[in-house]
Amino acid sequence: MNYNSSRTALPASGDPLTDMLRGLRLDGVDYGRCVLGEPWAVSFPAQKAARFHFIGQQGCWLFSPAKEWIELSVGDALLIPRGDEHVLASAPGVPAVPIGRYSIEPVCENIYDVSNGCDGCKTLLFCGSMHFNLDGSHPLLDMMPDLMQARKLMANAPGIQHLLDAMAGEVTMDRVGSGGILARLADVLAATIIRSWVENGCGDATGWIAAVRSPDVGKVLAAIHLQPDRDWTVEVLARMMGASRSAFAQRFATVVGETPAKYVLSVRMHQARQWLARDGMRVSVAATRLGYDSEASFSRAFKRVMGVAPSHLRNTGDGDDSPVA
């Protein structure tokens, strides 16, 4: 879901992190409306895409990525931003069955009905897989908690309750077109959960988030992440911060922990990995887009940062597009 799809339409907000979030996109890949009769337990394997769950009818339990049982109530929604392995179950201790072994029937494009065929008390879930337009090792994703629960963020985000109510109405009525509406609501709700988490301080103010929010270096980091394909020189970045090249380089290294050149290279190569593995971009196109004179020089830089040749990602892909799995 777009916070904003344009990098140039809006003026800077004064908060580098807010500006960076304007470019954050979260797109649903697959969704499943799950009707599960007790007893049941569904294991969701680790994947690169984020996981989203909404409890529509009859509470259940989550065996979280942190390996603890958490009770969930009707109307709860949760986001697992890095797609870590977890289990949803009617009760703790029920043997878990991988999601891929359940009955999965397509309803329409990227939406499925999932069931287990049991006659016990029914639980109704709406689950989905979502891709960020960020590389999985992007600092913003890396610093997110393993689990983000909507209700824990509602105090300072009243809009979440309205989204939860809308999803509850759609998931329980099962009206014509409800799957598509639920998918869009899920995208918006997941984005709102992330925004609320950021606005509430991201859990702490250390490390990368502190660097982004520093008055001088923050706007430089935001600019690099918003436009990784730009030719960022030390001179250009220093001018943005309003400092000499030497003062800028020293300040950047002190706050971020590495030189500007190394940081820019890392961001650019992680963006290239997205283009190659997820978008299927040709290596030569990625090299040209990032301003390299040759595919060979780009490939050397990519392998130095990422540890593998770009052609490896181009050939094997890096997606997780199986239905609901």
Coordinates of N, CA, C and O in Angstrom, one line a residue, residues 40-152:
W40 N -7.6 -27.4 15.5 CA -6.7 -27.1 14.3 C -5.5 -26.3 14.8 O -5.5 -25.7 15.8
A41 N -4.4 -26.5 14.0 CA -3.2 -25.7 14.2 C -2.5 -25.6 12.8 O -2.3 -26.6 12.1
V42 N -2.2 -24.4 12.4 CA -1.6 -24.1 11.1 C -0.2 -23.6 11.3 O 0.0 -22.6 12.0
S43 N 0.8 -24.2 10.7 CA 2.2 -23.7 10.8 C 2.5 -22.9 9.5 O 2.2 -23.4 8.4
F44 N 3.0 -21.8 9.7 CA 3.4 -20.9 8.6 C 4.9 -20.9 8.5 O 5.5 -20.4 9.4
P45 N 5.5 -21.4 7.4 CA 7.0 -21.4 7.4 C 7.6 -20.0 7.2 O 6.9 -19.1 6.8
A46 N 8.8 -19.9 7.5 CA 9.5 -18.7 7.3 C 9.5 -18.3 5.8 O 9.6 -19.2 4.9
Q47 N 9.4 -17.0 5.5 CA 9.4 -16.6 4.1 C 9.9 -15.1 4.1 O 10.0 -14.5 5.1
K48 N 10.3 -14.7 2.9 CA 10.8 -13.3 2.8 C 9.7 -12.3 2.8 O 9.9 -11.1 3.2
A49 N 8.5 -12.6 2.4 CA 7.4 -11.7 2.5 C 6.9 -11.6 3.9 O 7.0 -12.5 4.7
A50 N 6.2 -10.5 4.2 CA 5.6 -10.3 5.5 C 4.3 -11.1 5.6 O 3.8 -11.5 4.6
R51 N 3.9 -11.4 6.8 CA 2.7 -12.1 7.1 C 1.7 -11.2 7.8 O 2.1 -10.4 8.6
F52 N 0.4 -11.3 7.4 CA -0.7 -10.6 8.0 C -1.8 -11.5 8.4 O -2.1 -12.4 7.7
H53 N -2.3 -11.4 9.6 CA -3.5 -12.2 10.1 C -4.5 -11.3 10.7 O -4.2 -10.4 11.5
F54 N -5.8 -11.6 10.4 CA -6.9 -10.9 11.1 C -7.8 -12.0 11.6 O -8.2 -13.0 10.9
I55 N -8.2 -11.9 12.9 CA -9.1 -12.9 13.5 C -10.5 -12.4 13.4 O -10.9 -11.4 14.1
G56 N -11.3 -13.1 12.6 CA -12.6 -12.6 12.3 C -13.7 -13.2 13.1 O -14.8 -12.6 13.3
Q57 N -13.5 -14.4 13.6 CA -14.6 -15.1 14.4 C -13.9 -16.2 15.2 O -13.1 -17.0 14.7
Q58 N -14.2 -16.2 16.5 CA -13.7 -17.2 17.4 C -12.2 -17.0 17.6 O -11.4 -17.1 16.7
G59 N -11.8 -16.7 18.9 CA -10.4 -16.4 19.2 C -9.5 -17.6 18.9 O -10.0 -18.7 18.7
C60 N -8.3 -17.4 18.9 CA -7.3 -18.5 18.7 C -6.0 -18.1 19.4 O -5.9 -17.2 20.2
W61 N -5.0 -18.9 19.2 CA -3.7 -18.7 19.8 C -2.6 -18.6 18.8 O -2.7 -19.2 17.7
L62 N -1.6 -17.8 19.1 CA -0.4 -17.6 18.3 C 0.8 -18.2 19.0 O 1.1 -17.8 20.1
F63 N 1.6 -19.1 18.3 CA 2.9 -19.4 18.8 C 3.8 -18.5 18.0 O 4.1 -18.7 16.8
S64 N 4.3 -17.5 18.7 CA 5.0 -16.4 18.0 C 6.4 -16.7 17.6 O 7.0 -17.8 18.0
P65 N 7.0 -15.9 16.7 CA 8.4 -16.1 16.4 C 9.3 -16.1 17.6 O 10.4 -16.7 17.5
A66 N 8.9 -15.5 18.7 CA 9.7 -15.5 19.9 C 9.5 -16.8 20.7 O 10.0 -16.9 21.8
K67 N 8.7 -17.8 20.1 CA 8.5 -19.1 20.8 C 7.7 -19.0 22.0 O 8.0 -19.7 23.0
E68 N 6.6 -18.1 22.0 CA 5.7 -18.1 23.2 C 4.3 -18.0 22.7 O 4.0 -17.6 21.6
W69 N 3.4 -18.6 23.5 CA 2.0 -18.6 23.2 C 1.3 -17.3 23.6 O 1.5 -16.8 24.7
I70 N 0.6 -16.7 22.6 CA -0.2 -15.5 22.8 C -1.6 -15.7 22.5 O -1.9 -16.2 21.3
E71 N -2.5 -15.4 23.4 CA -4.0 -15.5 23.1 C -4.5 -14.4 22.2 O -4.2 -13.2 22.5
L72 N -5.2 -14.7 21.2 CA -5.7 -13.7 20.3 C -7.3 -13.7 20.3 O -7.9 -14.7 20.5
S73 N -7.8 -12.5 20.3 CA -9.3 -12.3 20.4 C -9.9 -11.9 19.0 O -9.2 -11.5 18.1
V74 N -11.2 -12.1 18.9 CA -11.9 -11.7 17.7 C -11.6 -10.2 17.5 O -11.7 -9.4 18.4
G75 N -11.2 -9.8 16.2 CA -10.9 -8.4 15.9 C -9.4 -8.1 16.0 O -9.0 -7.0 15.6
D76 N -8.6 -9.0 16.5 CA -7.2 -8.8 16.6 C -6.6 -8.9 15.2 O -7.0 -9.7 14.3
A77 N -5.6 -8.1 14.9 CA -4.8 -8.1 13.7 C -3.3 -8.0 14.0 O -2.9 -7.3 14.9
L78 N -2.5 -8.8 13.3 CA -1.1 -8.7 13.6 C -0.3 -8.8 12.3 O -0.8 -9.4 11.3
L79 N 0.9 -8.2 12.3 CA 1.8 -8.2 11.2 C 3.1 -8.8 11.7 O 3.7 -8.4 12.7
I80 N 3.6 -9.7 10.9 CA 4.9 -10.3 11.1 C 5.8 -9.9 10.0 O 5.8 -10.5 8.9
P81 N 6.5 -8.7 10.1 CA 7.1 -8.0 9.0 C 8.2 -8.8 8.2 O 8.4 -8.5 7.0
R82 N 8.9 -9.6 8.9 CA 10.0 -10.4 8.2 C 9.5 -11.8 7.9 O 10.4 -12.6 7.4
G83 N 8.3 -12.1 8.1 CA 7.8 -13.4 7.7 C 8.4 -14.6 8.5 O 8.5 -15.7 7.9
D84 N 8.7 -14.4 9.7 CA 9.3 -15.5 10.5 C 8.3 -16.6 10.7 O 7.1 -16.4 10.7
E85 N 8.8 -17.8 11.0 CA 8.0 -19.0 11.2 C 7.1 -18.8 12.4 O 7.6 -18.3 13.5
H86 N 5.9 -19.2 12.4 CA 5.0 -19.1 13.5 C 3.8 -20.1 13.3 O 3.7 -20.7 12.2
V87 N 3.0 -20.2 14.3 CA 1.8 -21.1 14.3 C 0.6 -20.4 14.8 O 0.6 -19.7 15.8
L88 N -0.6 -20.6 14.1 CA -1.9 -20.2 14.7 C -2.6 -21.5 15.0 O -2.6 -22.5 14.3
A89 N -3.3 -21.5 16.2 CA -3.9 -22.8 16.6 C -5.2 -22.5 17.4 O -5.3 -21.4 18.0
S90 N -6.1 -23.5 17.5 CA -7.3 -23.3 18.3 C -6.9 -23.4 19.8 O -7.7 -22.8 20.6
A91 N -5.9 -24.0 20.1 CA -5.4 -24.1 21.5 C -3.9 -24.5 21.5 O -3.5 -25.2 20.6
P92 N -3.2 -24.1 22.5 CA -1.8 -24.5 22.6 C -1.7 -26.1 22.6 O -2.5 -26.7 23.2
G93 N -0.7 -26.6 22.0 CA -0.4 -28.0 22.0 C -1.1 -28.8 20.9 O -0.7 -30.0 20.8
V94 N -2.0 -28.3 20.1 CA -2.5 -29.0 19.0 C -1.5 -29.2 18.0 O -0.8 -28.2 17.6
P95 N -1.3 -30.4 17.5 CA -0.2 -30.7 16.5 C -0.4 -29.8 15.2 O -1.5 -29.7 14.7
A96 N 0.6 -29.1 14.8 CA 0.5 -28.2 13.7 C 0.7 -28.8 12.4 O 1.5 -29.8 12.2
V97 N -0.2 -28.4 11.4 CA -0.1 -28.9 10.1 C 0.3 -27.7 9.1 O -0.2 -26.6 9.2
P98 N 1.3 -27.9 8.3 CA 1.8 -26.9 7.4 C 0.6 -26.3 6.5 O -0.3 -27.1 6.1
I99 N 0.6 -25.0 6.3 CA -0.5 -24.4 5.6 C -0.7 -25.0 4.2 O -1.8 -25.1 3.7
G100 N 0.4 -25.5 3.6 CA 0.3 -26.1 2.3 C -0.5 -27.4 2.2 O -0.9 -27.8 1.1
R101 N -0.7 -28.0 3.3 CA -1.5 -29.3 3.4 C -2.9 -29.1 3.6 O -3.7 -30.1 3.6
Y102 N -3.4 -27.9 3.8 CA -4.8 -27.6 3.9 C -5.5 -27.5 2.5 O -4.8 -27.3 1.5
S103 N -6.8 -27.6 2.5 CA -7.5 -27.4 1.3 C -7.4 -25.9 0.9 O -7.9 -25.0 1.6
I104 N -6.9 -25.6 -0.3 CA -6.7 -24.2 -0.7 C -7.4 -24.1 -2.1 O -6.9 -24.7 -3.1
E105 N -8.5 -23.4 -2.2 CA -9.2 -23.3 -3.4 C -9.2 -21.8 -3.9 O -9.5 -20.9 -3.1
P106 N -8.8 -21.6 -5.2 CA -8.8 -20.2 -5.7 C -10.2 -19.6 -5.8 O -11.1 -20.3 -6.2
V107 N -10.3 -18.3 -5.4 CA -11.6 -17.6 -5.5 C -11.5 -16.7 -6.6 O -12.4 -16.6 -7.5
C108 N -10.5 -15.9 -6.7 CA -10.2 -14.9 -7.7 C -8.7 -14.7 -7.7 O -8.0 -15.3 -6.9
E109 N -8.2 -13.7 -8.5 CA -6.8 -13.5 -8.5 C -6.2 -13.2 -7.1 O -6.7 -12.3 -6.5
N110 N -5.2 -14.0 -6.7 CA -4.5 -13.9 -5.5 C -5.3 -14.0 -4.2 O -4.9 -13.7 -3.1
I111 N -6.5 -14.5 -4.3 CA -7.4 -14.7 -3.1 C -7.9 -16.2 -3.1 O -8.3 -16.7 -4.1
Y112 N -7.8 -16.8 -1.9 CA -8.1 -18.2 -1.8 C -9.0 -18.5 -0.6 O -9.0 -17.8 0.4
D113 N -9.7 -19.6 -0.7 CA -10.5 -20.2 0.4 C -9.7 -21.3 1.0 O -9.2 -22.2 0.3
V114 N -9.5 -21.3 2.3 CA -8.7 -22.3 3.0 C -9.5 -23.0 4.0 O -10.2 -22.3 4.8
S115 N -9.5 -24.3 4.1 CA -10.3 -25.0 5.1 C -9.6 -26.3 5.5 O -8.7 -26.8 4.8
N116 N -10.1 -26.9 6.7 CA -9.5 -28.1 7.1 C -10.6 -29.2 7.1 O -10.2 -30.4 7.5
G117 N -11.8 -28.9 6.9 CA -12.9 -30.0 6.8 C -13.4 -30.5 8.1 O -14.2 -31.4 8.1
C118 N -12.9 -30.0 9.2 CA -13.4 -30.5 10.5 C -14.7 -29.8 10.9 O -15.0 -28.7 10.5
D119 N -15.5 -30.5 11.7 CA -16.8 -30.0 12.0 C -16.9 -29.3 13.4 O -18.0 -28.9 13.8
G120 N -15.8 -29.2 14.1 CA -15.8 -28.5 15.4 C -16.1 -27.0 15.2 O -16.3 -26.5 14.1
C121 N -16.1 -26.4 16.4 CA -16.4 -24.9 16.4 C -15.5 -24.2 15.4 O -14.2 -24.4 15.4
K122 N -16.0 -23.3 14.6 CA -15.3 -22.7 13.5 C -14.6 -21.4 13.9 O -15.2 -20.6 14.6
T123 N -13.3 -21.3 13.5 CA -12.6 -20.1 13.6 C -12.5 -19.5 12.2 O -12.2 -20.2 11.2
L124 N -12.7 -18.2 12.1 CA -12.6 -17.5 10.8 C -11.4 -16.5 10.8 O -11.3 -15.6 11.6
L125 N -10.5 -16.8 9.9 CA -9.3 -15.9 9.8 C -9.2 -15.3 8.4 O -9.7 -15.9 7.4
F126 N -8.5 -14.2 8.3 CA -8.1 -13.7 7.0 C -6.6 -13.5 7.0 O -6.1 -12.7 7.8
C127 N -5.9 -14.2 6.2 CA -4.4 -14.2 6.3 C -3.8 -13.8 4.9 O -4.4 -14.0 3.9
G128 N -2.7 -13.2 5.0 CA -2.0 -12.8 3.7 C -0.5 -12.7 3.8 O 0.1 -12.7 4.8
S129 N 0.1 -12.7 2.6 CA 1.5 -12.5 2.4 C 1.6 -11.1 1.7 O 0.9 -10.8 0.8
M130 N 2.6 -10.3 2.2 CA 2.8 -9.0 1.6 C 4.3 -8.7 1.4 O 5.1 -9.1 2.2
H131 N 4.5 -8.0 0.3 CA 5.9 -7.7 0.0 C 6.1 -6.2 0.2 O 5.3 -5.3 -0.1
F132 N 7.3 -5.8 0.8 CA 7.7 -4.5 0.9 C 8.5 -4.1 -0.4 O 9.1 -5.0 -1.0
N133 N 8.5 -2.8 -0.7 CA 9.4 -2.4 -1.8 C 10.8 -2.1 -1.3 O 11.5 -1.4 -1.9
L134 N 11.1 -2.7 -0.2 CA 12.5 -2.6 0.4 C 13.1 -3.9 0.4 O 12.5 -5.0 0.6
D135 N 14.4 -3.9 0.3 CA 15.2 -5.2 0.5 C 15.0 -5.7 1.9 O 14.9 -4.9 2.8
G136 N 15.0 -7.0 2.1 CA 14.8 -7.5 3.4 C 15.8 -7.1 4.5 O 15.5 -7.1 5.7
S137 N 17.0 -6.7 4.1 CA 18.0 -6.2 5.0 C 18.0 -4.7 5.2 O 18.9 -4.2 5.8
H138 N 17.0 -4.0 4.6 CA 16.9 -2.6 4.8 C 16.8 -2.3 6.3 O 16.1 -3.0 7.0
P139 N 17.6 -1.3 6.8 CA 17.6 -1.0 8.3 C 16.2 -0.8 8.8 O 15.9 -1.3 10.0
L140 N 15.2 -0.2 8.1 CA 13.9 0.0 8.6 C 13.2 -1.3 8.9 O 12.5 -1.5 9.9
L141 N 13.3 -2.3 8.0 CA 12.7 -3.6 8.2 C 13.5 -4.4 9.2 O 12.9 -5.1 10.1
D142 N 14.8 -4.3 9.2 CA 15.6 -5.0 10.2 C 15.3 -4.7 11.6 O 15.4 -5.5 12.5
M143 N 15.0 -3.4 11.9 CA 14.7 -3.0 13.2 C 13.3 -3.2 13.7 O 13.0 -3.0 14.9
M144 N 12.4 -3.6 12.8 CA 11.0 -3.8 13.2 C 11.0 -5.0 14.2 O 11.8 -6.0 14.0
P145 N 10.1 -5.1 15.1 CA 10.0 -6.2 16.0 C 9.5 -7.4 15.2 O 8.9 -7.3 14.1
D146 N 9.7 -8.6 15.7 CA 9.2 -9.8 15.1 C 7.7 -9.8 14.9 O 7.2 -10.4 13.9
L147 N 7.0 -9.2 15.8 CA 5.5 -9.2 15.8 C 5.0 -7.8 16.1 O 5.4 -7.2 17.1
M148 N 4.0 -7.4 15.3 CA 3.4 -6.1 15.5 C 1.9 -6.3 15.6 O 1.3 -6.8 14.7
Q149 N 1.3 -6.0 16.8 CA -0.1 -6.2 17.0 C -0.9 -4.9 17.0 O -0.5 -3.9 17.6
A150 N -2.0 -4.8 16.2 CA -2.7 -3.6 16.0 C -3.2 -3.0 17.3 O -3.1 -1.8 17.5
R151 N -3.8 -3.8 18.2 CA -4.4 -3.3 19.4 C -3.4 -2.6 20.3 O -3.8 -1.8 21.1
K152 N -2.2 -3.0 20.3 CA -1.1 -2.4 21.1 C -0.8 -1.0 20.6 O -0.1 -0.3 21.3

